[in-house]
Tab-separated table of C-alpha atoms in Angstrom:
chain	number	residue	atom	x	y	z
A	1	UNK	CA	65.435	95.107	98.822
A	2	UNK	CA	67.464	92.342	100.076
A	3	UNK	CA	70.282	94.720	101.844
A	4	UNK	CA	71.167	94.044	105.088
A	5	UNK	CA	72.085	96.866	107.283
A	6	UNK	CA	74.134	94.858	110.079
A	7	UNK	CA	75.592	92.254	107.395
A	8	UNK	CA	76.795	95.442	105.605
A	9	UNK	CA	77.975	97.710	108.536
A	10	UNK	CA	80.099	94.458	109.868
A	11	UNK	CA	82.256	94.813	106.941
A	12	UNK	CA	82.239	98.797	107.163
A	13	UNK	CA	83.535	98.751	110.221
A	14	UNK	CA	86.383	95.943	109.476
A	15	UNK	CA	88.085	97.728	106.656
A	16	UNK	CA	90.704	100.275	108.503
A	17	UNK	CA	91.585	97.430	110.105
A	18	UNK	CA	92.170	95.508	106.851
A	19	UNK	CA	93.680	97.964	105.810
A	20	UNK	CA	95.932	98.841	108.629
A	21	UNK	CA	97.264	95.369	108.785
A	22	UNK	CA	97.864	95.897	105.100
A	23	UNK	CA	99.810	98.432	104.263
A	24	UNK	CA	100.171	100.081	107.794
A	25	UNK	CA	104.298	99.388	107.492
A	26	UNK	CA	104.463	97.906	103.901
A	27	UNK	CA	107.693	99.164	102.353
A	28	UNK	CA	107.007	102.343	100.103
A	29	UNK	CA	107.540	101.477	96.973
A	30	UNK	CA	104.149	99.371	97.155
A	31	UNK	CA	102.776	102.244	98.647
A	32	UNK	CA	103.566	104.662	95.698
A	33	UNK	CA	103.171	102.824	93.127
A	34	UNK	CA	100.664	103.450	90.374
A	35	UNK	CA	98.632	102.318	87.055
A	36	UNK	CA	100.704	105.378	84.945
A	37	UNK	CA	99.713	108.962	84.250
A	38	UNK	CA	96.000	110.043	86.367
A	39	UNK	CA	95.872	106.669	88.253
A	40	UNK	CA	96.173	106.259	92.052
A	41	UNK	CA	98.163	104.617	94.426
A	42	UNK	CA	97.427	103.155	97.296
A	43	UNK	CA	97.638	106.065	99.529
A	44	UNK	CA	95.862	108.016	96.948
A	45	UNK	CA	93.360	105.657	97.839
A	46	UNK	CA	93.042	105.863	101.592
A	47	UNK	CA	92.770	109.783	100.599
A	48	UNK	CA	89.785	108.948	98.878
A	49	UNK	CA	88.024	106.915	101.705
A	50	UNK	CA	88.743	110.102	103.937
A	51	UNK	CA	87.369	112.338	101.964
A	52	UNK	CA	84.745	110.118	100.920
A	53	UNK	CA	84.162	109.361	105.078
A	54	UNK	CA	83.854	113.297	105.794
A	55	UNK	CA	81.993	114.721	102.667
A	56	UNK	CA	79.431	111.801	101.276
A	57	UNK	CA	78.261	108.974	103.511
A	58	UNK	CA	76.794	110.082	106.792
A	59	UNK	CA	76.430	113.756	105.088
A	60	UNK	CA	74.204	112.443	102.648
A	61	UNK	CA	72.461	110.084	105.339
A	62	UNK	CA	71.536	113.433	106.622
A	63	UNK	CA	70.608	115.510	104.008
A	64	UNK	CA	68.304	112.334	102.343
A	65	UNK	CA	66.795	111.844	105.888
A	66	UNK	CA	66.385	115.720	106.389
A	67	UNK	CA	65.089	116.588	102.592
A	68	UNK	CA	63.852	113.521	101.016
A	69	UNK	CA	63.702	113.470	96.976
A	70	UNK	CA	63.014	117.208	96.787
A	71	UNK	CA	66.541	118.178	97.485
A	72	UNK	CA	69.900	116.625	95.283
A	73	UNK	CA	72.649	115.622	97.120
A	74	UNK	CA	75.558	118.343	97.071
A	75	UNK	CA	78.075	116.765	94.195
A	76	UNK	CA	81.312	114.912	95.822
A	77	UNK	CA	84.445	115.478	94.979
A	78	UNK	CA	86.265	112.707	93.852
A	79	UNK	CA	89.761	114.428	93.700
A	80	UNK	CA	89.252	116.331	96.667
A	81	UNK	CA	92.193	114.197	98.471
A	82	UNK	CA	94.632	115.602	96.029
A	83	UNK	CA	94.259	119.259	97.592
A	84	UNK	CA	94.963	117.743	101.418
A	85	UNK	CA	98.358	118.098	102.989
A	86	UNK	CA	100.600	115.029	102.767
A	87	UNK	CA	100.715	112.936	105.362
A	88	UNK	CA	102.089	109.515	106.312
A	89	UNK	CA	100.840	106.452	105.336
A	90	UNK	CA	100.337	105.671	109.394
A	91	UNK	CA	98.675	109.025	109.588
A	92	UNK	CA	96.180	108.440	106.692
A	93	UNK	CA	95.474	105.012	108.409
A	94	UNK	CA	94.444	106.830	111.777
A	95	UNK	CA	92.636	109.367	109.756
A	96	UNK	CA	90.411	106.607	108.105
A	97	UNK	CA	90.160	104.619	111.062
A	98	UNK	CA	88.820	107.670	113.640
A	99	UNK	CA	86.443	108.992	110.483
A	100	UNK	CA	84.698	105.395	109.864
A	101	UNK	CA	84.646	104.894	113.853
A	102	UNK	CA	82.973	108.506	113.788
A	103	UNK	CA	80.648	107.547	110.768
A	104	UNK	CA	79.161	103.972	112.001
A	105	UNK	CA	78.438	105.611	115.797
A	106	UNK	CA	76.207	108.306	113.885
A	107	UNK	CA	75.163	105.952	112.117
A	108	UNK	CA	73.805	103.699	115.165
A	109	UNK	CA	72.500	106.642	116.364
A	110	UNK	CA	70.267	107.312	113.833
A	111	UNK	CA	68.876	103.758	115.054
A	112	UNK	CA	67.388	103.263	111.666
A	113	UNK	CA	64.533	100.784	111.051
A	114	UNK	CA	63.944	98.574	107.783
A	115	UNK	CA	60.939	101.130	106.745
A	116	UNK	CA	63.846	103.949	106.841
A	117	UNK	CA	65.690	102.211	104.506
A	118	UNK	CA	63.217	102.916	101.774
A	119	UNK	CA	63.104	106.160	102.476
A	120	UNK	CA	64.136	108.493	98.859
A	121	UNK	CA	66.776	111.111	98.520
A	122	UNK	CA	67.835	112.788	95.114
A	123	UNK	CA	71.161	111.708	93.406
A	124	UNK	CA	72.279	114.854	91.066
A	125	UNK	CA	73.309	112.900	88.490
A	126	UNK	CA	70.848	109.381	88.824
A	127	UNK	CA	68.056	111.032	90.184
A	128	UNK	CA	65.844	109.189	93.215
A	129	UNK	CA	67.625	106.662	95.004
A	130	UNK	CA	66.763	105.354	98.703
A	131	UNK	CA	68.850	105.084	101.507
A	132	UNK	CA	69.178	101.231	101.561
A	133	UNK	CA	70.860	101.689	98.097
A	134	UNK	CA	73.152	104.395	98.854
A	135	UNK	CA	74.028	102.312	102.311
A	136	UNK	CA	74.689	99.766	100.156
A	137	UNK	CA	76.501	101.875	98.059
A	138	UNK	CA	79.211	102.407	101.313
A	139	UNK	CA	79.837	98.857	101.482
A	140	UNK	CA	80.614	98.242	97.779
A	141	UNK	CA	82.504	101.444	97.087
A	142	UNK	CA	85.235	99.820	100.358
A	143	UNK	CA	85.444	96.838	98.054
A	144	UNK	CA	85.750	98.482	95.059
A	145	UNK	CA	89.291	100.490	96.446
A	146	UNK	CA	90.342	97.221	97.977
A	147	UNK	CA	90.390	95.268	94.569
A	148	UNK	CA	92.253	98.496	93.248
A	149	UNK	CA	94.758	98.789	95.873
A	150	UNK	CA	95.630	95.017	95.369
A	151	UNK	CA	95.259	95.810	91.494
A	152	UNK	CA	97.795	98.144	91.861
A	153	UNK	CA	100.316	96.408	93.626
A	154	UNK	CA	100.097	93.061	91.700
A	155	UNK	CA	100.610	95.174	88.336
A	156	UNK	CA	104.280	95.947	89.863
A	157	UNK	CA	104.899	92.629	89.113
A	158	UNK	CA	103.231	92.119	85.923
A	159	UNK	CA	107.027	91.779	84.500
A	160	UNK	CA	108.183	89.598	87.173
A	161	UNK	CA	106.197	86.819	87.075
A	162	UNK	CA	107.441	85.635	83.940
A	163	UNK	CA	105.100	83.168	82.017
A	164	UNK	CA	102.704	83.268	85.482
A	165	UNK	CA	101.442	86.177	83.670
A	166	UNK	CA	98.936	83.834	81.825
A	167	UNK	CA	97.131	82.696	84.993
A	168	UNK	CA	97.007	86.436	86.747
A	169	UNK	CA	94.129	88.217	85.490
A	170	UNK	CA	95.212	91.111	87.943
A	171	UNK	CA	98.362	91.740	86.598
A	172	UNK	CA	96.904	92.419	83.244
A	173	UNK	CA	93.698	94.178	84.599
A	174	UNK	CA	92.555	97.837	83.056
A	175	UNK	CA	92.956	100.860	85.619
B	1	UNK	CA	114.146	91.196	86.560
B	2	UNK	CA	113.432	93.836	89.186
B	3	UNK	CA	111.911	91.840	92.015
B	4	UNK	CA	112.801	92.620	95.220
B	5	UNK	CA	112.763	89.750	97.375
B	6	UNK	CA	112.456	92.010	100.472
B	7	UNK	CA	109.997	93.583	99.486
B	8	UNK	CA	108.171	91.085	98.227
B	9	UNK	CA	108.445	88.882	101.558
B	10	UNK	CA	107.030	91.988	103.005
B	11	UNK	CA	103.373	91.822	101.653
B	12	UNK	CA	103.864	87.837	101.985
B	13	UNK	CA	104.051	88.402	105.762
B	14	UNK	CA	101.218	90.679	105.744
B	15	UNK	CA	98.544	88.430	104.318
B	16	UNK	CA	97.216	86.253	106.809
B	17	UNK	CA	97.000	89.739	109.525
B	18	UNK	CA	94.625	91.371	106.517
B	19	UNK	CA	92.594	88.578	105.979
B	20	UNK	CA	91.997	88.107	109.638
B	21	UNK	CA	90.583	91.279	110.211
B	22	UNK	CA	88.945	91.409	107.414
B	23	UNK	CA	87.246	88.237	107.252
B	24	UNK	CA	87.972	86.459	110.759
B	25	UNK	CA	84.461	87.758	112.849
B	26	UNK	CA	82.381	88.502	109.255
B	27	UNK	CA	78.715	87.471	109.047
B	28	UNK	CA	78.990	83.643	107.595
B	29	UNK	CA	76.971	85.358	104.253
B	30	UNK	CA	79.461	87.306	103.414
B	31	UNK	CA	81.843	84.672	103.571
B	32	UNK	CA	79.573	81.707	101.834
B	33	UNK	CA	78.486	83.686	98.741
B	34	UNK	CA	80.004	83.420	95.450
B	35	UNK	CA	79.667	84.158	91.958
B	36	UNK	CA	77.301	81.179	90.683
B	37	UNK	CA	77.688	77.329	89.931
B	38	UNK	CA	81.671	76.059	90.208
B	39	UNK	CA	82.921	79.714	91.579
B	40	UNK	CA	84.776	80.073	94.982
B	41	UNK	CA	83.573	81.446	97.917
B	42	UNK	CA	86.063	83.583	100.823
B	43	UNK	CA	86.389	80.265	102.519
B	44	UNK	CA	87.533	78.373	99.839
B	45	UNK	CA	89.654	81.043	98.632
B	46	UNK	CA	91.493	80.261	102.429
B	47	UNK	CA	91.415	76.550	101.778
B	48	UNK	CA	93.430	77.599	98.598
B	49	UNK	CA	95.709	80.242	99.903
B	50	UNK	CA	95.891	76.720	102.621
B	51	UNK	CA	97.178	74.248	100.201
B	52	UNK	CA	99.132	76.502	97.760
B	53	UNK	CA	101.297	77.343	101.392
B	54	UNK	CA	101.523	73.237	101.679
B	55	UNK	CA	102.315	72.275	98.534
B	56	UNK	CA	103.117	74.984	96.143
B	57	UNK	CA	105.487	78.064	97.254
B	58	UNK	CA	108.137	76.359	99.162
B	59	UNK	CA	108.221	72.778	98.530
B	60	UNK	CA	108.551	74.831	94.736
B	61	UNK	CA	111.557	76.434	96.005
B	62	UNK	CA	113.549	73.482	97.419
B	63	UNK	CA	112.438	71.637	93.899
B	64	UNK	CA	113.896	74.132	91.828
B	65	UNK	CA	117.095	74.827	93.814
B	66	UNK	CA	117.424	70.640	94.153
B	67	UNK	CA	116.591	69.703	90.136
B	68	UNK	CA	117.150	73.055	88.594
B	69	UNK	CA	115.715	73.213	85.179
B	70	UNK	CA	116.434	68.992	84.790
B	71	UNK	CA	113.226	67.918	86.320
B	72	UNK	CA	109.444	69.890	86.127
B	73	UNK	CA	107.219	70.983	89.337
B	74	UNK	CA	104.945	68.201	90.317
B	75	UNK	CA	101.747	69.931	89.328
B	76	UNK	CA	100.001	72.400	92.021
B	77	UNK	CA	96.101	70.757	92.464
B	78	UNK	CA	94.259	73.740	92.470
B	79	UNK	CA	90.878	71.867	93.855
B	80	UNK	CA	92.597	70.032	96.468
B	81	UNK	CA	90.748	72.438	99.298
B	82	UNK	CA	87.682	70.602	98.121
B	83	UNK	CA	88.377	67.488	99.674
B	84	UNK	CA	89.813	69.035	102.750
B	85	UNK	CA	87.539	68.793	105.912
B	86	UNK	CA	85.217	71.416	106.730
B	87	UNK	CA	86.720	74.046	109.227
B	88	UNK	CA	85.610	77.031	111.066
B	89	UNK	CA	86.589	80.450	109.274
B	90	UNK	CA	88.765	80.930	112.529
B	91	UNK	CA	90.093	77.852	111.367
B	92	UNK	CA	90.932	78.164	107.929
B	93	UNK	CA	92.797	81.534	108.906
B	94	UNK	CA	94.684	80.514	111.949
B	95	UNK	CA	95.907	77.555	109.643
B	96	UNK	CA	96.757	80.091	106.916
B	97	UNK	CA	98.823	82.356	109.222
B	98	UNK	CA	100.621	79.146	110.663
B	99	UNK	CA	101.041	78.074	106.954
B	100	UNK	CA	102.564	81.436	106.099
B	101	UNK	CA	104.932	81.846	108.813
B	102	UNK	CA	106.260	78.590	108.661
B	103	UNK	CA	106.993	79.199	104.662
B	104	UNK	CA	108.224	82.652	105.456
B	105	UNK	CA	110.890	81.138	108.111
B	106	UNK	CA	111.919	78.252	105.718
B	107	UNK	CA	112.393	80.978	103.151
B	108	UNK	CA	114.699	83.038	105.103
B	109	UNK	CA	116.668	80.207	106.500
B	110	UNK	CA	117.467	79.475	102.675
B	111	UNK	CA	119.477	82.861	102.377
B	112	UNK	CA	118.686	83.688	99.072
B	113	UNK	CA	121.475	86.129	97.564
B	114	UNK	CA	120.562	87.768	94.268
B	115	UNK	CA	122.277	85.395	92.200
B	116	UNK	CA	120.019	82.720	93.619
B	117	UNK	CA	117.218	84.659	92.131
B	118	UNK	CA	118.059	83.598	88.454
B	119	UNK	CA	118.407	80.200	89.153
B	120	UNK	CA	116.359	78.416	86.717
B	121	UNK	CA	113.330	75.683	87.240
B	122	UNK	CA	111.108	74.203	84.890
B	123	UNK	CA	106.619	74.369	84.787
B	124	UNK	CA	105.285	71.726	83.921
B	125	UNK	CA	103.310	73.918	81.570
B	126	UNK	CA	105.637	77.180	80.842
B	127	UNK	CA	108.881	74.911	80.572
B	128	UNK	CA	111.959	77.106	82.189
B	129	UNK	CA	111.356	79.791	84.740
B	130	UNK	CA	113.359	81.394	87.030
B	131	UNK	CA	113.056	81.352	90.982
B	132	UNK	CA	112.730	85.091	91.056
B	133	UNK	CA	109.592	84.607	88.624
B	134	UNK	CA	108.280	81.943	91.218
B	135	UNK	CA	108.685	84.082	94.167
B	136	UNK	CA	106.901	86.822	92.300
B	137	UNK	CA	104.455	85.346	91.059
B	138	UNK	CA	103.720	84.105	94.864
B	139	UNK	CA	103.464	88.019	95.751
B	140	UNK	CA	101.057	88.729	92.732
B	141	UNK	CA	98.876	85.185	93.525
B	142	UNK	CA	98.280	86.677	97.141
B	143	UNK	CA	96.962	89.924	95.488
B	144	UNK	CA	94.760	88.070	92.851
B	145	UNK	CA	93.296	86.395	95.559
B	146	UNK	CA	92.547	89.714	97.715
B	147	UNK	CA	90.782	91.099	95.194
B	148	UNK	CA	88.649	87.663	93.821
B	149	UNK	CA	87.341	88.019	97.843
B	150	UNK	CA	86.569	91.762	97.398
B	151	UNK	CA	85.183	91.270	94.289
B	152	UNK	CA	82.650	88.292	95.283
B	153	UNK	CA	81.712	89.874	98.602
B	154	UNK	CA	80.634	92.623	96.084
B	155	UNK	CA	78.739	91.393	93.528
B	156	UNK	CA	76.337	90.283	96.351
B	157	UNK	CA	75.499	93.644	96.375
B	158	UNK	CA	75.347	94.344	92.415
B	159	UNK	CA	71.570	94.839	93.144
B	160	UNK	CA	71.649	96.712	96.059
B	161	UNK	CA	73.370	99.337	95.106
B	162	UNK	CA	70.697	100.426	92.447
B	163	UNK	CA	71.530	103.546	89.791
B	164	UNK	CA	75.702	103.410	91.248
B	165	UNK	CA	75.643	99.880	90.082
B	166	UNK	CA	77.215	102.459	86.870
B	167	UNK	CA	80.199	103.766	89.063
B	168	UNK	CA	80.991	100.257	90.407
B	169	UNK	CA	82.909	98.266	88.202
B	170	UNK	CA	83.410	95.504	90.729
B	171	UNK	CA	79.779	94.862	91.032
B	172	UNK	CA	79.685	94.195	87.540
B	173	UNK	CA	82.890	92.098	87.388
B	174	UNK	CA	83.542	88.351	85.779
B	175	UNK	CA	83.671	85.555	87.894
């Protein structure tokens, strides 16, 4: 286990203000844009990482602190952000930036020590899986949706850049 | 061609803001890891972003609109951060955002109208392009770039992150 819980909470807790600085007033159209039929946008995306804040990372914290292995984690719901009410872009900042604020402060609370981070919960589809990896988990899955948000965008241009086109892996990148 | 310059200029200006507060008070590993032998790290990915703002995007700009399609682009050095001095990360950003701005004000004092747009240059490489391609393609380089950072931050993690290593494409990506 080489995860560091400090190295990986520092860039937790920098990402809604990445992303703020981002797209916070970014003209709409790069806001709304997508990959084509079933694929996000950006705000789609920040949907997602609310959702993702209230239903699956402290939640599961818990229940894999509070049940160990004998116990799956409840299923999340990876559309779930499609049901919620629209709201602005600014608004879905806020949202993410008050639910990872809420997140890291219960997670310093927990004051967790390096033995805790071995500790085993139950993932319903992978089985056991300790906390360190799901932890680690948090920190990857924020860089996974940046690297799609910026995917998105720079496939908007994928006409536009003429020839350039050679030398931009994004613009040609899968969904 | 459907590039909006606008638009365009509007994620340009955003850049330097995103990568500060995303990478500007990081733990040094996050920013000092990278992929393996002869891959880029954050920093040098700044020292990049640095040099392209020297002596790619505008100086580009006044080529083309002084030598049209008559005379090619002095070729862009894309290692010439690696014979730069070594600077803080503060450094390298602060230098970024001055880089930036100052491009970003040249730019606008050029008053491009949409005609300008198709005004023709020529790549060294591609032969003719157009200005609007070049502008583009500055857009879409910005965005490759976010997500090679993203990306390399998380493949430091590819271990970590145990059994989701199967949900996380970026922890699996190419250099």
């Amino acid at each position: 286990m080489t995860f560091d819980l400090a190295e990986g909470t520092a860039l937790l807790q920098r990402t809604p203000a990445m992303l703020t600085a981002w797209l916070g007033e970014l003209p709409e159209p790069w806001l709304r844009c997508n990959e084509g039929p079933d694929t996000w946008n950006a705000r789609d995306v920040l949907g997602h990482l609310i959702e993702a804040e209230r239903s699956d990372w402290l939640p599961r914290v818990r229940h894999l602190l509070q049940h160990g292995d004998a116990l799956a984690f409840p299923p999340f719901d990876r559309f779930a952000q499609q049901r919620q009410a629209e709201r602005t872009t600014p608004q879905l900042l806020a949202e993410f930036t008050a639910g990872r604020a809420q997140s890291l402060a219960e997670l310093a609370a927990l004051q967790l020590r390096p033995n805790d981070l071995e500790r085993r919960g139950r993932h319903p589809e992978f089985g056991v899986v300790t906390l360190s990896q799901h932890l680690a988990t948090w920190v990857a899955h924020d860089l996974t949706h940046v690297t799609q948000i910026a995917r998105v965008m720079a496939r908007r241009l994928a006409d536009d850049v003429g020839p350039w086109r050679a030398y931009l892996r994004v613009v040609r990148a899968e969904p």
